Coordinates of C-alpha atoms and ligand atoms in Angstrom, one line a residue:
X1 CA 211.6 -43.2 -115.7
X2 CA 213.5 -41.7 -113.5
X3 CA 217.0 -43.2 -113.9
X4 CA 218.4 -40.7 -116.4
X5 CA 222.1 -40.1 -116.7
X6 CA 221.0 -36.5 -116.0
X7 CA 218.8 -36.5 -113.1
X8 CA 221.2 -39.3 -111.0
X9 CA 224.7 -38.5 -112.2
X10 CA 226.2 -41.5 -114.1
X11 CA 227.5 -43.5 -111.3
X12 CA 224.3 -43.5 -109.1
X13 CA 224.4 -47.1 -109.1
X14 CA 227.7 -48.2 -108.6
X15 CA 227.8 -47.3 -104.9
X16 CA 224.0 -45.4 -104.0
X17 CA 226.2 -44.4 -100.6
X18 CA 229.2 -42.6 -102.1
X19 CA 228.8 -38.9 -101.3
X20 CA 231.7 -36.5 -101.9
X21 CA 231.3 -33.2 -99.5
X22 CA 233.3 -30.7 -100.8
X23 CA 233.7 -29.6 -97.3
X24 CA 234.0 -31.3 -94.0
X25 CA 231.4 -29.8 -92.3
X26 CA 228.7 -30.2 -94.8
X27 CA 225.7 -31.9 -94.0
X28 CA 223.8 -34.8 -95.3
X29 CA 220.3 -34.9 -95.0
X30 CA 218.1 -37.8 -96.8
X31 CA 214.6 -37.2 -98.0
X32 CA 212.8 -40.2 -97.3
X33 CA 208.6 -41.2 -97.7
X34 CA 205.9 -43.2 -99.1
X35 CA 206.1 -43.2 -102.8
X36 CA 205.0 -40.0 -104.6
X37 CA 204.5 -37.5 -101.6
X38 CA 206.4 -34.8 -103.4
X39 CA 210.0 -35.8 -102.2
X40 CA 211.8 -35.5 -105.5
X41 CA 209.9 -32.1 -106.0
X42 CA 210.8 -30.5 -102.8
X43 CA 214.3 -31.8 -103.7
X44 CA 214.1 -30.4 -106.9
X45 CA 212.7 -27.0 -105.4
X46 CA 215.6 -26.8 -103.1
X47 CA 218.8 -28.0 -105.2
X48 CA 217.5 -26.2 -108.4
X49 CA 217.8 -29.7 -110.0
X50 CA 215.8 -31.7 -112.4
X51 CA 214.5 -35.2 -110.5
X52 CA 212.3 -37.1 -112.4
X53 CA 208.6 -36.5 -110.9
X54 CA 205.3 -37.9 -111.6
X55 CA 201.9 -38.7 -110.7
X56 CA 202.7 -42.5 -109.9
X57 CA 204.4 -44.4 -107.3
X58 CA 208.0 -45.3 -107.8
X59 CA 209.4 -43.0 -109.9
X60 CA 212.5 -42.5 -108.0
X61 CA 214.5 -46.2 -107.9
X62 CA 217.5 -45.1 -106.7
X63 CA 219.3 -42.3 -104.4
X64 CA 220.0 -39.0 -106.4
X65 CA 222.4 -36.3 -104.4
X66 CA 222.2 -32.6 -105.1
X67 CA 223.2 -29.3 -102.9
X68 CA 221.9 -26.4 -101.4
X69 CA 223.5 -24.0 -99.7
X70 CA 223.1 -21.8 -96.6
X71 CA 225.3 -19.7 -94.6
X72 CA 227.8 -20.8 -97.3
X73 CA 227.6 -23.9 -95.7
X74 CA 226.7 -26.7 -98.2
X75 CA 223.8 -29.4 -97.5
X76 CA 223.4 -32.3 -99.7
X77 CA 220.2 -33.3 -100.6
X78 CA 219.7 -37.4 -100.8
X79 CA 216.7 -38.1 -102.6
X80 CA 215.7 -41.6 -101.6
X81 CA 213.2 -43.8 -103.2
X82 CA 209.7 -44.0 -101.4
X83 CA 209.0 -46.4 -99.0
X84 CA 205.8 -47.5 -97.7
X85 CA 208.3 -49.5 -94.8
X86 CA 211.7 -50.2 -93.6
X87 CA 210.6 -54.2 -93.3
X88 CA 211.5 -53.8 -97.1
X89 CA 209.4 -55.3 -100.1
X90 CA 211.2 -54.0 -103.0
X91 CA 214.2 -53.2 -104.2
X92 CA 213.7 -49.5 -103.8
X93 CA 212.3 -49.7 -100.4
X94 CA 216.0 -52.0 -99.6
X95 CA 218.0 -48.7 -101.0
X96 CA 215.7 -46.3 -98.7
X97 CA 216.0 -48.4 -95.8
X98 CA 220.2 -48.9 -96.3
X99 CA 220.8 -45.3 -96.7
X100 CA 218.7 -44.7 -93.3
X101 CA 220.9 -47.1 -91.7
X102 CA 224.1 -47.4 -93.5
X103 CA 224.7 -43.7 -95.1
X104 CA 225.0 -42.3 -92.5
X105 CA 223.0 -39.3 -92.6
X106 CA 223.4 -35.9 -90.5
X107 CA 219.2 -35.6 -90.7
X108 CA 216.4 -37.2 -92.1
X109 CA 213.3 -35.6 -93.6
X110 CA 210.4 -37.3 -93.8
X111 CA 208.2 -36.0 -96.5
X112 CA 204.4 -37.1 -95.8
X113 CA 201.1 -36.5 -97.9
X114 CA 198.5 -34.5 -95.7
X115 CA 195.8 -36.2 -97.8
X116 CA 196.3 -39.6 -96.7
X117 CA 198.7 -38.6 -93.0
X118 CA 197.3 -42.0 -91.4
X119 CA 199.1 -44.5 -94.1
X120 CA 202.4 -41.5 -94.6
X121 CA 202.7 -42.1 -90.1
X122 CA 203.6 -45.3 -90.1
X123 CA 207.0 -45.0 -92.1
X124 CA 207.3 -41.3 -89.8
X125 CA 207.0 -44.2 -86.5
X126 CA 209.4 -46.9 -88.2
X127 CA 212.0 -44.5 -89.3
X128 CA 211.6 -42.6 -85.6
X129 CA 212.5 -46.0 -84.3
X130 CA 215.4 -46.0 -86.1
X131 CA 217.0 -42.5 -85.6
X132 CA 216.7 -39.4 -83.4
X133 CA 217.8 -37.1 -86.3
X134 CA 213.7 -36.8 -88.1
X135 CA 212.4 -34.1 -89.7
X136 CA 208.5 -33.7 -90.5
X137 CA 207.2 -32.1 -93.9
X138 CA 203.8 -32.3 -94.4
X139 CA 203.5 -31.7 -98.2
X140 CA 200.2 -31.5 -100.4
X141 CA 198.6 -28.9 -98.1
X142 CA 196.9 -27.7 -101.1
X143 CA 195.0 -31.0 -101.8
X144 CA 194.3 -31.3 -98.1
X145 CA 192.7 -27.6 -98.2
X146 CA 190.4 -28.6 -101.2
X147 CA 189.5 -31.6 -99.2
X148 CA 188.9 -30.6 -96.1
X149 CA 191.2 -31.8 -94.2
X150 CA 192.7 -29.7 -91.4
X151 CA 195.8 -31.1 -89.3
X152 CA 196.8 -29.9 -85.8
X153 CA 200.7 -29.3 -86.7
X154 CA 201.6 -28.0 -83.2
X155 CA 200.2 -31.0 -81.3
X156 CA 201.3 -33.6 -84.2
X157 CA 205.1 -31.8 -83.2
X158 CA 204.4 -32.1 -79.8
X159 CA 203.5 -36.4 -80.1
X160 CA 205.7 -37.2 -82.0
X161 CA 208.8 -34.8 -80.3
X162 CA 210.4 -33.7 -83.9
X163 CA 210.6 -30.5 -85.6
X164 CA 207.0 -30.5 -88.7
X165 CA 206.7 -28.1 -91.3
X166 CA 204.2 -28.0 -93.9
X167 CA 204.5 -27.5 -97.5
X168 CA 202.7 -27.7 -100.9
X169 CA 206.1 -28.5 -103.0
X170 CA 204.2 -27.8 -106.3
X171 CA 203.4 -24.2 -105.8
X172 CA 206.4 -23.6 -103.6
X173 CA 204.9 -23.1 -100.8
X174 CA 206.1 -23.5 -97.3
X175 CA 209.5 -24.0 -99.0
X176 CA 211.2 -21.2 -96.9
X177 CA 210.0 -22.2 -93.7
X178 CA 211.1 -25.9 -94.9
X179 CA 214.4 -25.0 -95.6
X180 CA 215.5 -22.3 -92.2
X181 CA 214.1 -25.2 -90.3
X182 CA 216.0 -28.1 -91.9
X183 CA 219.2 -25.2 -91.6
X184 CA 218.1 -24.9 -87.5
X185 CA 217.4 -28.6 -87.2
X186 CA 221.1 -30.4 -88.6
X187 CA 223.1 -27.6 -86.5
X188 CA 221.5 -28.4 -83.3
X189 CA 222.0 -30.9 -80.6
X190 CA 220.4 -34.9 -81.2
X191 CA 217.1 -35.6 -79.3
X192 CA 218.5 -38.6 -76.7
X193 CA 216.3 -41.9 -76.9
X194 CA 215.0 -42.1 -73.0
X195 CA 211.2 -42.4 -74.1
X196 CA 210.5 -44.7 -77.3
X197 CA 207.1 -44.3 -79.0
X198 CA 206.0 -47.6 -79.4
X199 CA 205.8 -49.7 -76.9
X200 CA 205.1 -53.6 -77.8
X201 CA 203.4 -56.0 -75.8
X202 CA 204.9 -56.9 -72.6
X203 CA 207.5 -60.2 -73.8
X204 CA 208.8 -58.4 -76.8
X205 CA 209.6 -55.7 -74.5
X206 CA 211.7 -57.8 -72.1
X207 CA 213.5 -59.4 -75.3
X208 CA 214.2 -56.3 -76.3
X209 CA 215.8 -55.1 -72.6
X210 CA 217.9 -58.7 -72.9
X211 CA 219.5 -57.9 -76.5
X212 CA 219.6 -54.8 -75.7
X213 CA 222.1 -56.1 -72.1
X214 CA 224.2 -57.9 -74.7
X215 CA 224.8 -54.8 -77.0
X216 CA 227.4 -52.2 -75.3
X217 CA 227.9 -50.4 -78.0
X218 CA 225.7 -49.7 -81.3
X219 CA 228.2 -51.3 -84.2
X220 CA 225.7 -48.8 -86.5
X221 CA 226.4 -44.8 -85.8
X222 CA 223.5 -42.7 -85.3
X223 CA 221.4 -45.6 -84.8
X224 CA 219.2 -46.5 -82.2
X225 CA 220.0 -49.0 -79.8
X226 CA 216.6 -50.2 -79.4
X227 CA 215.9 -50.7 -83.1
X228 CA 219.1 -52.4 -83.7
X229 CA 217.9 -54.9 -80.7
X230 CA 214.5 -55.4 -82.0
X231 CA 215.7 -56.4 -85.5
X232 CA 217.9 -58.9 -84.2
X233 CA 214.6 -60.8 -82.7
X234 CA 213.0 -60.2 -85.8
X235 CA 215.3 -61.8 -88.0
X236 CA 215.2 -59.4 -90.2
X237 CA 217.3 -61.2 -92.8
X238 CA 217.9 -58.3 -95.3
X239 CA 218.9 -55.9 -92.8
X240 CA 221.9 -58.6 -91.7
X241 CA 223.0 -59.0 -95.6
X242 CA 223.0 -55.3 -95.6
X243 CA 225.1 -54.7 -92.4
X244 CA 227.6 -58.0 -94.0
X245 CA 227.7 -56.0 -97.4
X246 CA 227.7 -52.6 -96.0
X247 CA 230.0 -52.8 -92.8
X248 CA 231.8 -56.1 -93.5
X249 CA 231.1 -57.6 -90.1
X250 CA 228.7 -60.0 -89.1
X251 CA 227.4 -58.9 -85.1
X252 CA 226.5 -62.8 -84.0
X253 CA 230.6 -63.0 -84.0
X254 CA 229.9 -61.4 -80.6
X255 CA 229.3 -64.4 -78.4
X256 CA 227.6 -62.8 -75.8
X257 CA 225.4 -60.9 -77.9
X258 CA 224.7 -64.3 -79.9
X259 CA 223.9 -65.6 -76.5
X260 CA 221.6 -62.5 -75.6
X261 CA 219.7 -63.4 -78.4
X262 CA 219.0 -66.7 -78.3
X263 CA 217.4 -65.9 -75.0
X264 CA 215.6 -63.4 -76.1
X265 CA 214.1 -65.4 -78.7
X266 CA 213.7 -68.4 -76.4
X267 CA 211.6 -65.8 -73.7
X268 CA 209.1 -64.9 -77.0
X269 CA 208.4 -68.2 -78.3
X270 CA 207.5 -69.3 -74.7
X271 CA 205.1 -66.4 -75.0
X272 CA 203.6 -68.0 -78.0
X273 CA 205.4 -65.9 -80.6
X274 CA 206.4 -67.5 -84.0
X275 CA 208.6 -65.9 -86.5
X276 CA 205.6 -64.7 -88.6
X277 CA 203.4 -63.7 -85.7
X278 CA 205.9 -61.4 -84.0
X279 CA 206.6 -59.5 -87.3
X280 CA 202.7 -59.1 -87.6
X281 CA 202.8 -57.4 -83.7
X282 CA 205.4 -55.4 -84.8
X283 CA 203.7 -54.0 -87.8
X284 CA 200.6 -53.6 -85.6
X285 CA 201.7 -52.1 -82.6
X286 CA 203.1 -49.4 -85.7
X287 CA 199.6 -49.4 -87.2
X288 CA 197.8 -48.4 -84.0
X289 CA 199.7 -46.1 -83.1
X290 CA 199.7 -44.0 -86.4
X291 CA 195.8 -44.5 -85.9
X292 CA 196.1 -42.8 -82.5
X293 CA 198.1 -40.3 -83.3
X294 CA 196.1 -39.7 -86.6
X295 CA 192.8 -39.7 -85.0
X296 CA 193.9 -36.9 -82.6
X297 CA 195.7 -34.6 -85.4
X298 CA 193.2 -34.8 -88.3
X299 CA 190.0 -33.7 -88.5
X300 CA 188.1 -33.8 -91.6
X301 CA 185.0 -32.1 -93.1
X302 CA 183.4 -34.9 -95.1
X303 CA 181.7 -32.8 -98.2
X304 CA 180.0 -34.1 -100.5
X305 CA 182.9 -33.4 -103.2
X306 CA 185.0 -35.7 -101.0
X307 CA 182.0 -38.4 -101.2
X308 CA 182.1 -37.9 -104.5
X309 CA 186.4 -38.4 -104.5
X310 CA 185.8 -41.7 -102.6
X311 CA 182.9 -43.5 -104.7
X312 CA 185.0 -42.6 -107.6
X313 CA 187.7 -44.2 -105.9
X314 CA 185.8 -47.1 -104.7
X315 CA 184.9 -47.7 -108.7
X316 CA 187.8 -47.7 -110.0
X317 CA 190.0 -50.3 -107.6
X318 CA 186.6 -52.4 -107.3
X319 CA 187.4 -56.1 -108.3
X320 CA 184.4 -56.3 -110.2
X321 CA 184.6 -53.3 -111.9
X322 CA 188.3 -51.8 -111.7
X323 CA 189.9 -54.1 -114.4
X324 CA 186.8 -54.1 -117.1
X325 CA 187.5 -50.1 -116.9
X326 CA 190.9 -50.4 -117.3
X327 CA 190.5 -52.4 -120.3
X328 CA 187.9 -49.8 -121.9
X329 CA 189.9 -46.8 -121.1
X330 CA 193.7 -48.8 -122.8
X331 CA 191.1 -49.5 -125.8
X332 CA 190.1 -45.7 -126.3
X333 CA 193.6 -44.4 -125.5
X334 CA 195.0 -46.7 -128.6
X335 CA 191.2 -46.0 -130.2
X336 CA 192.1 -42.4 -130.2
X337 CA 196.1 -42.7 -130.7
X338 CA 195.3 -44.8 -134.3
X339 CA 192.6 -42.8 -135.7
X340 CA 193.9 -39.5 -134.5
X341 CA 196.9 -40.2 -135.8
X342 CA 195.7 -41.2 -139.6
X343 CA 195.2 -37.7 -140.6
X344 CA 198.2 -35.5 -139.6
X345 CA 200.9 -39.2 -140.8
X346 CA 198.9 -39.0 -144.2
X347 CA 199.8 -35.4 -144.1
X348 CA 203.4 -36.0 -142.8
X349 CA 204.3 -38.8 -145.2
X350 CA 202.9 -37.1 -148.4
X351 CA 205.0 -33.8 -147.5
X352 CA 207.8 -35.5 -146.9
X353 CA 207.8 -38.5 -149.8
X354 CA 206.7 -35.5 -152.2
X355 CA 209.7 -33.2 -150.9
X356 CA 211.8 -36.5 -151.7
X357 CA 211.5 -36.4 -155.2
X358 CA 212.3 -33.0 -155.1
X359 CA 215.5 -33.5 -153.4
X360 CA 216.5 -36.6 -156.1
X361 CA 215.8 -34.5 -158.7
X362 CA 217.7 -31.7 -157.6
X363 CA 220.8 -33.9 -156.7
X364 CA 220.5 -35.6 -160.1
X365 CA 220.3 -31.8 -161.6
X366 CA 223.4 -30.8 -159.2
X367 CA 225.4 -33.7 -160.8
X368 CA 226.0 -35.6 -157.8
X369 CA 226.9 -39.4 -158.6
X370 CA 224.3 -42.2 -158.0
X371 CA 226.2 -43.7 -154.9
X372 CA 226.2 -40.9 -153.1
X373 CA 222.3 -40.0 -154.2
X374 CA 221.1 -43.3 -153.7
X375 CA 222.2 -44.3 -150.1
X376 CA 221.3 -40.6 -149.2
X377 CA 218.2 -40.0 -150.8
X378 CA 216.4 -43.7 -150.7
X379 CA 218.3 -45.0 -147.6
X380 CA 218.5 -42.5 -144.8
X381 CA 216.0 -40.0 -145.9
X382 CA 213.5 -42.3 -146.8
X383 CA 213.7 -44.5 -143.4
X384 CA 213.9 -41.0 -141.6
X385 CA 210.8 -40.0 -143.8
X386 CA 209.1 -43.2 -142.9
X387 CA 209.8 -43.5 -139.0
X388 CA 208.7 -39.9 -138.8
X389 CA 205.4 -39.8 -140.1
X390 CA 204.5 -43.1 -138.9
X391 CA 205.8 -42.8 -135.3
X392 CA 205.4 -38.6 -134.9
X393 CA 202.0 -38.6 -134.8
X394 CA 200.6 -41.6 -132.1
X395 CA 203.2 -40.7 -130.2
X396 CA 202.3 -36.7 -129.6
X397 CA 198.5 -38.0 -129.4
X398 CA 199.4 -41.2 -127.2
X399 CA 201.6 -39.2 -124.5
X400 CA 199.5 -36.3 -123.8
X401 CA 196.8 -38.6 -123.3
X402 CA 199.2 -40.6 -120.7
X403 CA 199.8 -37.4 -118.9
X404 CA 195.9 -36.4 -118.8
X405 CA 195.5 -40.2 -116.6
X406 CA 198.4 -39.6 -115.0
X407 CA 197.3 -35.8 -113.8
X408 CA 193.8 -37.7 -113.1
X409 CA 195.5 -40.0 -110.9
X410 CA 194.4 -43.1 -112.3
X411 CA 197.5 -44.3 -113.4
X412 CA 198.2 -45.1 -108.9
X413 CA 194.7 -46.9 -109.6
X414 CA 195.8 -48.7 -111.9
X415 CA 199.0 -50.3 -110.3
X416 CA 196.8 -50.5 -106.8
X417 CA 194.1 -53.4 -109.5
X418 CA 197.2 -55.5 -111.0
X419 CA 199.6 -55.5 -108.1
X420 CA 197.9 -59.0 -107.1
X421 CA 198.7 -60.4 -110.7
X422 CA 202.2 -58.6 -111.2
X423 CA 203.0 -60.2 -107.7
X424 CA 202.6 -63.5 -109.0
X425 CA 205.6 -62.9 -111.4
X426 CA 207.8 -61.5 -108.4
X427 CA 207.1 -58.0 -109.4
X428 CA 204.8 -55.5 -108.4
X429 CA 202.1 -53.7 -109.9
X430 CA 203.6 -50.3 -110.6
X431 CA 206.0 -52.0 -113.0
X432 CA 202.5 -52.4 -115.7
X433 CA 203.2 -48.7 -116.1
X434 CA 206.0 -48.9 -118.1
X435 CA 204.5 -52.2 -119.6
X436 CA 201.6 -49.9 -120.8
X437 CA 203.8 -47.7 -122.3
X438 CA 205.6 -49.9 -124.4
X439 CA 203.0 -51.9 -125.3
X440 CA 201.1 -49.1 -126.5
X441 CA 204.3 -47.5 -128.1
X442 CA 204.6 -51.1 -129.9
X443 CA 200.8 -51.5 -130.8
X444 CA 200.5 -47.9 -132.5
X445 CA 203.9 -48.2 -134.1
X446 CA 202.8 -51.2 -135.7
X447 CA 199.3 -51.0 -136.6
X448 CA 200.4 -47.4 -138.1
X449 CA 202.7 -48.8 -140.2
X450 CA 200.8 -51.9 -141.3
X451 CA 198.1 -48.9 -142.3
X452 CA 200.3 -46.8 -144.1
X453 CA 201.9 -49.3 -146.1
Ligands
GTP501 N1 199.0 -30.8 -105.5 C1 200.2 -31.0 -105.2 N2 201.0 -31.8 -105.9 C2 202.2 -32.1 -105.6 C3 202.8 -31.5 -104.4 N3 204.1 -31.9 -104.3 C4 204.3 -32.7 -105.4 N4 203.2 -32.8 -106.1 C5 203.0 -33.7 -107.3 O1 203.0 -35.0 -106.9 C6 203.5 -35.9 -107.9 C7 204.6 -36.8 -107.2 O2 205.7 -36.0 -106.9 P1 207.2 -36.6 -106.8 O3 208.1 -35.5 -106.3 O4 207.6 -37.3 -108.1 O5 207.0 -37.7 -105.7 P2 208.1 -38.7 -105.0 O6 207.7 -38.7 -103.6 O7 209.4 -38.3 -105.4 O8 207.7 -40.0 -105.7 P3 208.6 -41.4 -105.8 O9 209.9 -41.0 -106.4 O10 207.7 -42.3 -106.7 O11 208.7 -41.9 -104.4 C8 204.0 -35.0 -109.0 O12 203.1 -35.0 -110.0 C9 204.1 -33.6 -108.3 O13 204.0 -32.5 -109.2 C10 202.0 -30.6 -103.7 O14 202.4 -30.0 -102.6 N5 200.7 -30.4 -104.1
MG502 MG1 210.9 -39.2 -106.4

């Protein structure tokens, strides 16, 4: 899924931050955004490449780099995985997060989903906390259209005080416009940081000024300041094993910085702040602010096909009813995979054990010797014979079925209704996805065999 020789280059892995540039003065620009906004399609669209995309979250798991070029200068596309935060959860959201602070990147474009703006703003905030250098694309206009849903680009540019664009990556559209801005945007001068967006309660604020008096310098390039204080009062312990692994320095070596700190954090917990209660401002003085800014961007014509959009919705994540239809619709998917599959493997294995006769009774007519015959004839062509019209069949009637819930959407729905249980194994629930799959492959495999013998 995703992590293909082909789509990340073979040595994605070993160092997600190694990026050659054939030139000195090419630019790096990372795509960055909540999981399956149409990042790895725009990148596609603009390298020419072939990233793995898909209708469900997570597809992506690692960076993959491709170029474009323009004004035969060369930008390199970093496609990151999505994020729903820089506070990461996941793996993936660790890689996205480290590339935005560690790789070093001349721009960052956020790509966002017009349908659902509100959720897609509060990464937009976070990463604007982090970096001047942001980019706006608002992909899925197309869905939006159909729904309704009309967003005031010029005064979302305005709040938020970066370049947006808006897209529908699918049918290339927009794709132009994307691209001469993202060309304008990396060749001219950074924003400066004077007013920050959010602005948190009045003692994280002065903690913030006091880390910020013990931090003369920012040890991170490009990077904010501000942020870098903030996360040193949040204890943001994977951000610190980053900068150790990534930068080989630990910053509390600084002694008055250490000190700046622990007075910092001394000033919040007299305020009545705890560890776990001044992440959960953090995230909320995020929150409400997306909300604000959503509330005055969006407007949205409630028809009664988007009624329609959200009962369905409300049915199929539903505790009562979201896992019993989950269950019915896996039955009906292997229903129709085994049955469907009966006809055209009886068809398969008869053509193909007939034409094996054939073939041992022209070899024994050609004269060929009985070791050679035997290993050829009743070894390899029979196992090819066999895995062929058992496996063939459930698989072309089991994947196009995948694709129809997929194109459906249901397959987000699906991880949204199991996340709780998957979470209880230390995973999350877009990994029953590729459970699914190879359960089902398994299942048919199996039960077709057991049939056909
Ligand atoms: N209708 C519509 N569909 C789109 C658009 N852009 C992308 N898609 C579809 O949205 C799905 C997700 O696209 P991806 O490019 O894989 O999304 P992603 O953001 O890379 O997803 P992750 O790698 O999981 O983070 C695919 O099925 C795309 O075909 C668009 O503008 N309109
Ligand atoms: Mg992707």
């Amino acid at each position: 899924m995703g992590l293909t020789s082909k789509s990340m280059g073979m040595h994605a892995l070993d160092n997600p931050f190694t990026i050659v540039k054939s030139q000195p003065d090419d630019i790096i620009i990372a795509l960055a955004g909540n999981p399956n906004v149409g990042k790895s399609t725009v990148f596609n669209s603009l390298t020419g490449l072939n990233q793995h995309t898909g209708n469900w979250a997570g597809k992506t798991v690692t960076n993959a780099h491709g170029v474009f070029k323009k004004n035969s200068r060369n930008y390199i596309l970093v496609d990151l995985p999505g994020a729903y935060s820089i506070f990461p959860h996941s793996a993936e959201e660790e890689v996205a997060r480290d590339f935005i602070c560690f790789g070093n990147p001349d721009a960052i474009l956020i790509v966002c989903d017009a349908t659902c703006l509100e959720r897609n703003l509060n990464l937009v905030f976070q990463i604007i906390e982090v970096t001047p250098c942001v980019m706006l694309c608002i992909n899925f206009m197309d869905e939006a259209k159909k729904k309704q849903i009309d967003i005031n680009l010029p005064l979302l540019e305005q709040l938020l005080k970066i370049p947006v664009v808006s897209s529908s990556a699918r049918n290339r559209s927009g794709l132009t416009d994307l691209t001469n801005q993202l060309v304008n945007f990396s060749a001219s001068p950074r924003a400066s940081y004077e007013n920050p967006h959010i602005l948190y309660p009045e003692p994280i604020e002065t903690a913030i000024k006091i880390i910020s008096s013990g931090l003369e310098h920012s040890f991170l390039s490009n990077i904010n300041k501000r942020w870098i204080a903030l996360k040193l009062l949040d204890y943001d312990d994977s951000l610190w094993n980053g900068i150790t692994r990534h930068l080989h320095l630990n910053p509390l070596d600084d002694v008055s910085l250490l000190a700046a700190c622990n007075e910092a954090r001394k000033h919040i917990e007299q305020a009545g702040y705890t560890k776990e209660s001044l992440r959960d401002e953090l995230i909320r003085s995020i929150v409400k602010k997306s909300e604000q800014v959503y509330q005055q961007v969006v407007t949205q014509n409630t028809s009664s096909s988007c009624q329609r959009q959200k009962s369905l919705d409300k049915l199929l994540t539903n505790r009562v009813s979201g896992i019993p239809i989950m269950l019915s619709l896996l039955c009906l998917v292997f229903y129709l995979t085994i049955t469907g599959a009966n006809y055209p493997s009886k068809l398969l294995s008869s053509l193909l054990f007939g034409l094996e006769s054939h073939l041992s009774k022209w070899f024994r007519y050609a004269g060929i010797t009985e070791w050679i015959r035997g290993p050829l004839i009743d070894g390899a062509y029979r196992v090819l014979a066999w895995v062929v019209s058992v496996m063939l069949p459930p698989m072309a009637i089991f994947f196009p079925l995948f694709t129809l819930l997929e194109d459906f959407g249901y397959l987000p729905r699906v991880a949204f209704n199991l996340d709780h249980i998957f979470k209880k194994s230390c995973t999350c629930g877009k990994q029953c996805l590729s459970m699914w799959i190879v359960a089902i492959c398994y299942t048919v495999s199996l039960t077709s065999l057991l049939i056909n013998l």
